[in-house]
Amino acid sequence: MKKSEIRFGVILVITFAIIGSAVSLFFNRFIDIGSSKTIETSAPKTKPIGGTVSYNPPLLQDAPADIKDAVMLGSNIMMNTQKYAAGYVGNKLNCTNCHFNGGITEGSRNGGLSLVGVAAKYPKYRKQSKGITDLLSRTNSCFEKSMNGKPLPSDSKEMIALVTYYQWISKGLPIYADIPWLGVGKIISTHIADPANGKQVFLQQCTVCHGNDGQGTLRAPPLWGSVSFNDGAGMHKPENLAAFAYYNMPKTNPYLIAEQALDVAAFISAQPRPHFAAKKK
Ligand code: HEC
Ligand code: HEC
């Protein structure tokens, strides 16, 4: 081999090596090709996958023409479930009694249970029960428990409207984003709930709107009894009820301290309400 040939060969190898590493760098850095490379272990485990998000739901009337009717019906069902999903409701509640303003609120303090962004959070992976919960089954869970009623058929106009509504009010929020205003929230306290004190809190802070017997008035819906949510509902769990009351009640001005919220929740959860009998599928 001549010297010049060897030199040419070396240059060729080096050139390919440079091009090769540039190409692989490009793919690794800029295109996620799902390689099995180890993920940065220094990142905190709770790091939100979708980054930080801001609350900015679109207006209902801005929904595109092809979904607008469904979005409007979805809103009507949320606001007046008694009328727009009459055949499926078994108590005196409306979705908006817990999902304030039809779920279009920033949640957390005094927004009730927001639904803005739910479409980015479902279908939800469930570890234990090996499966997923989608927005249809999650909606029916509230129909069967919170509303003590019947599930909507998945092809009913009501279900189609609700799912379209969630999708529209979630516009712009990235899938898997960490959405801080969703959920009922938590109370951090070591207090052990005292239902007897909870009764006093109820009599002093709740009856003016929810009635002396908790059966509701024109100002607020029932908290227990035959026309309230059943014992399978999320709101029946004392920790949820306590957090909901702590962040949202009294509705005009939530001022309960953690101990009062925990106590009043223990009292309300112990009152009679319909029993949820899970049906065999
Ligand atoms: C100023 C009136 C007012 C007071 C006082 C009040 N609430 Fe409410 N509450 C409401 C209204 C109104 C709603 C329904 C919200 C809606 O539809 O936008 C509601 C909804 C609720 C709900 C969910 C729906 C249901 O009926 O189950 C719970 C639980 C609740 N309140 C608990 C309490 C507790 C506990 C207290 C006392 C610490 C309390 N509220 C005090 C007005 C009030
Ligand atoms: C008595 C209160 C109550 C009523 C009434 C109610 N819900 Fe709910 N809903 C809840 C609670 C509690 C949760 C669970 C919130 C959480 O995961 O922290 C929930 C969760 C949901 C979710 C999932 C939200 C999420 O962040 O994962 C959807 C969707 C939903 N409800 C739809 C409805 C619809 C539609 C209606 C009316 C047909 C309704 N709900 C009526 C209490 C209620």
Coordinates of C-alpha atoms and ligand atoms in Angstrom, one line a residue:
M1 CA 0.0 0.0 0.0
K2 CA 1.2 3.5 -0.8
K3 CA 1.6 6.1 1.9
S4 CA -1.0 8.3 0.1
E5 CA -3.5 5.4 0.1
I6 CA -3.1 4.8 3.8
R7 CA -3.5 8.5 4.5
F8 CA -6.7 8.5 2.4
G9 CA -8.0 5.5 4.3
V10 CA -7.4 7.2 7.6
I11 CA -9.1 10.4 6.5
L12 CA -12.1 8.4 5.3
V13 CA -12.5 6.6 8.6
I14 CA -12.2 9.8 10.6
T15 CA -14.8 11.5 8.3
F16 CA -17.3 8.6 8.8
A17 CA -16.7 8.7 12.5
I18 CA -17.5 12.4 12.7
I19 CA -20.6 12.1 10.5
G20 CA -21.7 9.0 12.4
S21 CA -21.4 10.6 15.8
A22 CA -23.1 13.8 14.6
V23 CA -26.0 11.8 13.3
S24 CA -26.4 9.8 16.5
L25 CA -26.1 13.0 18.6
F26 CA -28.8 14.6 16.5
F27 CA -31.2 11.6 17.0
N28 CA -30.5 11.3 20.7
R29 CA -30.8 14.9 21.5
F30 CA -33.5 16.2 19.2
I31 CA -35.6 13.2 18.3
D32 CA -36.8 10.9 21.1
I33 CA -36.5 7.6 19.4
G34 CA -37.4 5.8 22.5
S35 CA -33.9 4.3 23.1
S36 CA -33.3 2.4 26.2
K37 CA -30.7 4.8 27.4
T38 CA -30.8 5.5 31.1
I39 CA -32.9 8.5 32.1
E40 CA -31.3 11.3 34.1
T41 CA -31.4 9.9 37.6
S42 CA -30.8 13.3 39.2
A43 CA -34.3 14.5 38.2
P44 CA -36.7 14.6 41.1
K45 CA -39.3 11.8 40.9
T46 CA -42.2 14.3 41.2
K47 CA -41.0 16.4 38.2
P48 CA -44.2 17.2 36.2
I49 CA -44.0 15.5 32.9
G50 CA -45.8 18.2 31.0
G51 CA -44.1 21.1 32.6
T52 CA -45.9 23.9 34.4
V53 CA -49.3 25.0 33.1
S54 CA -51.4 28.1 33.5
Y55 CA -55.2 28.2 33.9
N56 CA -56.7 29.6 30.7
P57 CA -59.8 27.6 29.5
P58 CA -61.4 28.6 26.3
L59 CA -64.9 30.2 26.2
L60 CA -67.7 27.7 25.5
Q61 CA -69.1 29.9 22.7
D62 CA -65.8 29.8 20.9
A63 CA -66.1 26.0 20.4
P64 CA -65.8 25.1 16.6
A65 CA -69.2 24.7 14.8
D66 CA -68.9 20.9 14.5
I67 CA -68.7 20.3 18.3
K68 CA -70.5 23.4 19.6
D69 CA -73.9 21.7 20.1
A70 CA -72.3 18.9 22.1
V71 CA -70.2 21.3 24.2
M72 CA -73.3 23.4 25.0
L73 CA -75.3 20.2 25.9
G74 CA -72.4 19.1 28.1
S75 CA -72.5 22.4 29.9
N76 CA -76.2 22.2 30.4
I77 CA -75.9 18.6 31.8
M78 CA -73.2 19.8 34.3
M79 CA -75.3 22.9 35.4
N80 CA -78.7 21.3 35.4
T81 CA -78.3 17.6 35.6
Q82 CA -81.8 17.2 36.9
K83 CA -83.2 18.5 33.6
Y84 CA -80.7 17.5 31.0
A85 CA -79.9 13.9 32.2
A86 CA -83.2 13.4 34.1
G87 CA -83.4 9.6 33.5
Y88 CA -80.0 9.0 35.0
V89 CA -80.2 10.9 38.3
G90 CA -81.4 9.4 41.5
N91 CA -81.1 12.3 43.9
K92 CA -81.5 16.1 44.1
L93 CA -77.9 17.0 43.1
N94 CA -76.5 18.6 40.0
C95 CA -72.9 18.0 38.9
T96 CA -72.1 21.7 39.5
N97 CA -72.9 21.4 43.2
C98 CA -69.4 19.8 43.6
H99 CA -67.8 20.8 40.2
F100 CA -68.6 24.5 40.7
N101 CA -69.6 26.4 37.6
G102 CA -69.8 23.2 35.7
G103 CA -66.2 22.4 36.5
I104 CA -64.8 25.5 34.8
T105 CA -63.0 26.9 37.8
E106 CA -59.5 27.1 39.0
G107 CA -60.4 24.6 41.7
S108 CA -58.3 24.7 44.8
R109 CA -59.6 27.4 47.0
N110 CA -63.4 27.8 46.5
G111 CA -63.6 26.5 43.0
G112 CA -65.0 23.2 44.0
L113 CA -63.7 20.3 41.9
S114 CA -62.4 21.7 38.6
L115 CA -62.6 19.6 35.5
V116 CA -60.4 21.9 33.4
G117 CA -57.7 19.7 32.0
V118 CA -59.3 16.3 32.8
A119 CA -58.9 15.4 29.1
A120 CA -55.2 15.6 29.5
K121 CA -55.3 13.2 32.5
Y122 CA -57.4 10.4 31.1
P123 CA -57.4 7.5 30.3
K124 CA -55.7 6.9 33.7
Y125 CA -53.5 4.0 34.3
R126 CA -54.5 1.9 37.4
K127 CA -51.7 -0.1 38.9
Q128 CA -53.6 -2.5 41.1
S129 CA -56.6 -3.3 39.0
K130 CA -54.6 -3.7 35.9
G131 CA -56.4 -1.5 33.5
I132 CA -57.4 2.1 32.7
T133 CA -60.1 4.4 33.7
D134 CA -61.4 6.5 30.9
L135 CA -63.6 9.6 31.1
L136 CA -66.7 7.6 30.3
S137 CA -66.3 5.2 33.2
R138 CA -65.2 8.1 35.5
T139 CA -68.3 10.0 34.5
N140 CA -70.5 7.0 35.2
S141 CA -68.9 6.6 38.6
C142 CA -70.2 10.0 39.5
F143 CA -73.6 9.2 38.0
E144 CA -73.9 6.0 40.0
K145 CA -72.5 7.3 43.3
S146 CA -72.4 11.1 43.6
M147 CA -75.8 11.3 41.7
N148 CA -77.1 7.9 43.1
G149 CA -78.3 7.2 39.6
K150 CA -77.7 5.1 36.6
P151 CA -74.8 4.9 34.1
L152 CA -75.1 6.7 30.8
P153 CA -74.8 4.4 27.8
S154 CA -71.5 5.2 26.1
D155 CA -73.2 6.0 22.8
S156 CA -75.9 8.3 24.4
K157 CA -76.0 11.9 23.4
E158 CA -75.5 12.9 27.0
M159 CA -72.2 10.9 27.3
I160 CA -71.0 12.1 24.0
A161 CA -71.8 15.7 25.1
L162 CA -70.0 15.4 28.4
V163 CA -66.8 13.9 27.0
T164 CA -66.8 16.5 24.2
Y165 CA -67.2 19.2 26.9
Y166 CA -64.3 18.0 29.0
Q167 CA -62.2 17.9 25.8
W168 CA -63.0 21.5 24.9
I169 CA -62.5 22.9 28.4
S170 CA -59.1 21.1 28.5
K171 CA -57.9 22.8 25.3
G172 CA -54.3 23.7 25.3
L173 CA -53.2 21.6 28.3
P174 CA -50.6 19.0 27.4
I175 CA -51.2 15.4 28.0
Y176 CA -49.8 14.2 31.3
A177 CA -49.3 17.8 32.5
D178 CA -49.2 18.2 36.2
I179 CA -52.4 20.3 36.7
P180 CA -52.3 21.8 40.2
W181 CA -56.0 22.8 40.4
L182 CA -57.4 19.3 39.8
G183 CA -58.6 17.1 42.6
V184 CA -60.2 17.7 46.0
G185 CA -56.9 18.6 47.7
K186 CA -55.5 17.5 51.1
I187 CA -55.6 18.7 54.6
I188 CA -52.3 18.4 56.4
S189 CA -53.1 17.8 60.1
T190 CA -52.6 15.2 62.8
H191 CA -55.9 16.1 64.4
I192 CA -58.2 13.1 65.2
A193 CA -61.6 13.9 64.0
D194 CA -64.3 14.4 66.7
P195 CA -67.8 13.9 65.3
A196 CA -69.5 15.5 68.4
N197 CA -67.6 18.7 67.8
G198 CA -68.4 18.2 64.1
K199 CA -72.0 18.4 64.9
Q200 CA -71.5 21.8 66.6
V201 CA -69.6 23.0 63.5
F202 CA -72.4 21.8 61.3
L203 CA -75.1 23.6 63.4
Q204 CA -73.1 26.8 63.5
Q205 CA -71.6 27.0 60.0
C206 CA -73.6 24.9 57.6
T207 CA -77.3 24.9 58.5
V208 CA -78.0 28.4 57.3
C209 CA -77.7 27.1 53.7
H210 CA -77.9 23.3 54.0
G211 CA -80.8 23.2 56.5
N212 CA -81.1 22.2 60.1
D213 CA -81.5 18.6 59.1
G214 CA -78.9 18.7 56.3
Q215 CA -81.6 18.1 53.7
G216 CA -80.8 21.2 51.7
T217 CA -82.7 24.5 51.2
L218 CA -83.2 26.8 48.3
R219 CA -79.7 28.1 49.0
A220 CA -77.8 24.8 49.0
P221 CA -78.2 21.1 48.2
P222 CA -78.6 18.2 50.7
L223 CA -75.6 16.8 52.5
W224 CA -77.1 13.4 53.5
G225 CA -80.3 11.4 53.5
S226 CA -82.3 9.8 50.6
V227 CA -81.8 12.6 48.1
S228 CA -78.0 13.1 48.6
F229 CA -74.9 11.2 47.3
N230 CA -74.7 7.5 48.2
D231 CA -72.1 5.8 50.4
G232 CA -70.0 4.8 47.4
A233 CA -69.3 8.4 46.4
G234 CA -65.9 10.1 46.7
M235 CA -67.6 12.8 48.8
H236 CA -68.6 10.2 51.3
K237 CA -65.0 9.5 52.3
P238 CA -64.3 11.7 55.3
E239 CA -60.9 12.9 54.0
N240 CA -62.5 14.1 50.8
L241 CA -65.4 15.8 52.5
A242 CA -63.1 17.4 54.9
A243 CA -60.8 18.8 52.2
F244 CA -63.8 19.9 50.1
A245 CA -65.3 21.7 53.1
Y246 CA -62.0 23.2 54.1
Y247 CA -61.3 24.7 50.7
N248 CA -64.8 25.5 49.6
M249 CA -67.3 26.0 52.5
P250 CA -69.2 28.1 53.4
K251 CA -69.5 28.8 49.8
T252 CA -69.5 32.5 50.1
N253 CA -66.4 32.6 52.2
P254 CA -64.5 29.4 53.2
Y255 CA -63.0 30.0 56.6
L256 CA -63.0 26.6 58.4
I257 CA -59.8 25.7 60.1
A258 CA -58.4 22.2 59.5
E259 CA -59.8 20.8 62.8
Q260 CA -63.3 22.1 62.1
A261 CA -63.3 20.6 58.6
L262 CA -62.1 17.2 59.8
D263 CA -64.7 17.2 62.6
V264 CA -67.7 18.3 60.5
A265 CA -66.7 15.7 57.8
A266 CA -66.7 13.0 60.4
F267 CA -70.2 14.1 61.6
I268 CA -71.7 14.3 58.0
S269 CA -70.1 11.0 56.9
A270 CA -71.8 9.2 59.8
Q271 CA -75.3 10.4 58.8
P272 CA -77.6 8.0 56.8
R273 CA -77.5 8.1 53.0
P274 CA -78.4 5.7 50.2
H275 CA -76.3 2.5 49.9
F276 CA -74.3 1.9 46.8
A277 CA -74.8 -1.6 45.6
A278 CA -72.2 -2.4 42.9
K279 CA -73.9 -4.2 40.0
K280 CA -72.4 -7.3 38.5
K281 CA -71.1 -6.4 35.0
Ligands
HEC1 C1 -73.5 30.4 52.3 C2 -74.2 29.1 52.1 C3 -73.5 27.9 52.4 C4 -72.9 27.5 53.6 C5 -73.0 28.3 54.9 C6 -72.4 26.2 53.4 N1 -72.5 25.8 52.2 FE1 -72.0 24.0 51.4 N2 -72.8 24.5 49.6 C7 -73.4 25.7 49.3 C8 -73.8 25.8 47.9 C9 -74.5 26.9 47.3 C10 -73.4 24.5 47.4 C11 -73.5 24.1 45.9 C12 -72.5 24.9 45.1 C13 -73.0 25.1 43.7 O1 -73.9 24.5 43.2 O2 -72.3 26.0 43.0 C14 -72.8 23.8 48.5 C15 -72.2 22.5 48.3 C16 -71.7 21.7 49.3 C17 -71.3 20.3 49.2 C18 -71.4 19.5 48.0 C19 -72.8 19.2 47.5 C20 -73.6 18.4 48.5 O3 -74.7 18.9 48.8 O4 -73.2 17.4 49.0 C21 -70.9 20.0 50.4 C22 -70.3 18.6 50.8 C23 -71.0 21.1 51.3 N3 -71.5 22.1 50.6 C24 -70.6 21.1 52.7 C25 -70.8 22.2 53.5 C26 -70.4 22.2 54.9 C27 -69.7 21.0 55.6 C28 -70.7 23.4 55.4 C29 -70.5 24.0 56.8 C30 -69.1 23.9 57.2 C31 -71.3 24.2 54.3 N4 -71.3 23.4 53.2 C32 -71.7 25.5 54.4 C33 -73.6 26.8 50.2 C34 -73.2 26.8 51.5
HEC2 C1 -71.3 15.0 45.6 C2 -70.3 15.6 44.9 C3 -70.2 15.3 43.4 C4 -71.1 15.4 42.4 C5 -72.5 15.8 42.6 C6 -70.5 15.0 41.2 N1 -69.2 14.7 41.4 FE1 -67.8 14.2 40.0 N2 -66.4 14.0 41.4 C7 -66.6 14.1 42.8 C8 -65.4 13.8 43.5 C9 -65.2 13.8 45.0 C10 -64.5 13.4 42.5 C11 -63.0 13.0 42.7 C12 -62.1 14.1 42.8 C13 -60.6 13.7 43.0 O1 -60.2 12.7 42.4 O2 -60.0 14.3 43.8 C14 -65.1 13.6 41.2 C15 -64.5 13.4 40.0 C16 -65.1 13.5 38.8 C17 -64.4 13.5 37.5 C18 -62.9 13.2 37.4 C19 -62.1 14.4 37.8 C20 -60.6 14.2 38.0 O3 -60.0 15.2 38.4 O4 -60.1 13.1 37.9 C21 -65.3 13.7 36.5 C22 -65.1 13.7 35.0 C23 -66.6 13.9 37.2 N3 -66.4 13.8 38.5 C24 -67.8 14.2 36.5 C25 -69.0 14.4 37.2 C26 -70.2 14.6 36.5 C27 -70.4 14.6 35.0 C28 -71.2 14.8 37.4 C29 -72.7 14.9 37.3 C30 -73.3 13.9 36.5 C31 -70.5 14.7 38.7 N4 -69.2 14.5 38.5 C32 -71.1 14.9 39.9 C33 -67.7 14.6 43.4 C34 -68.9 14.8 42.7

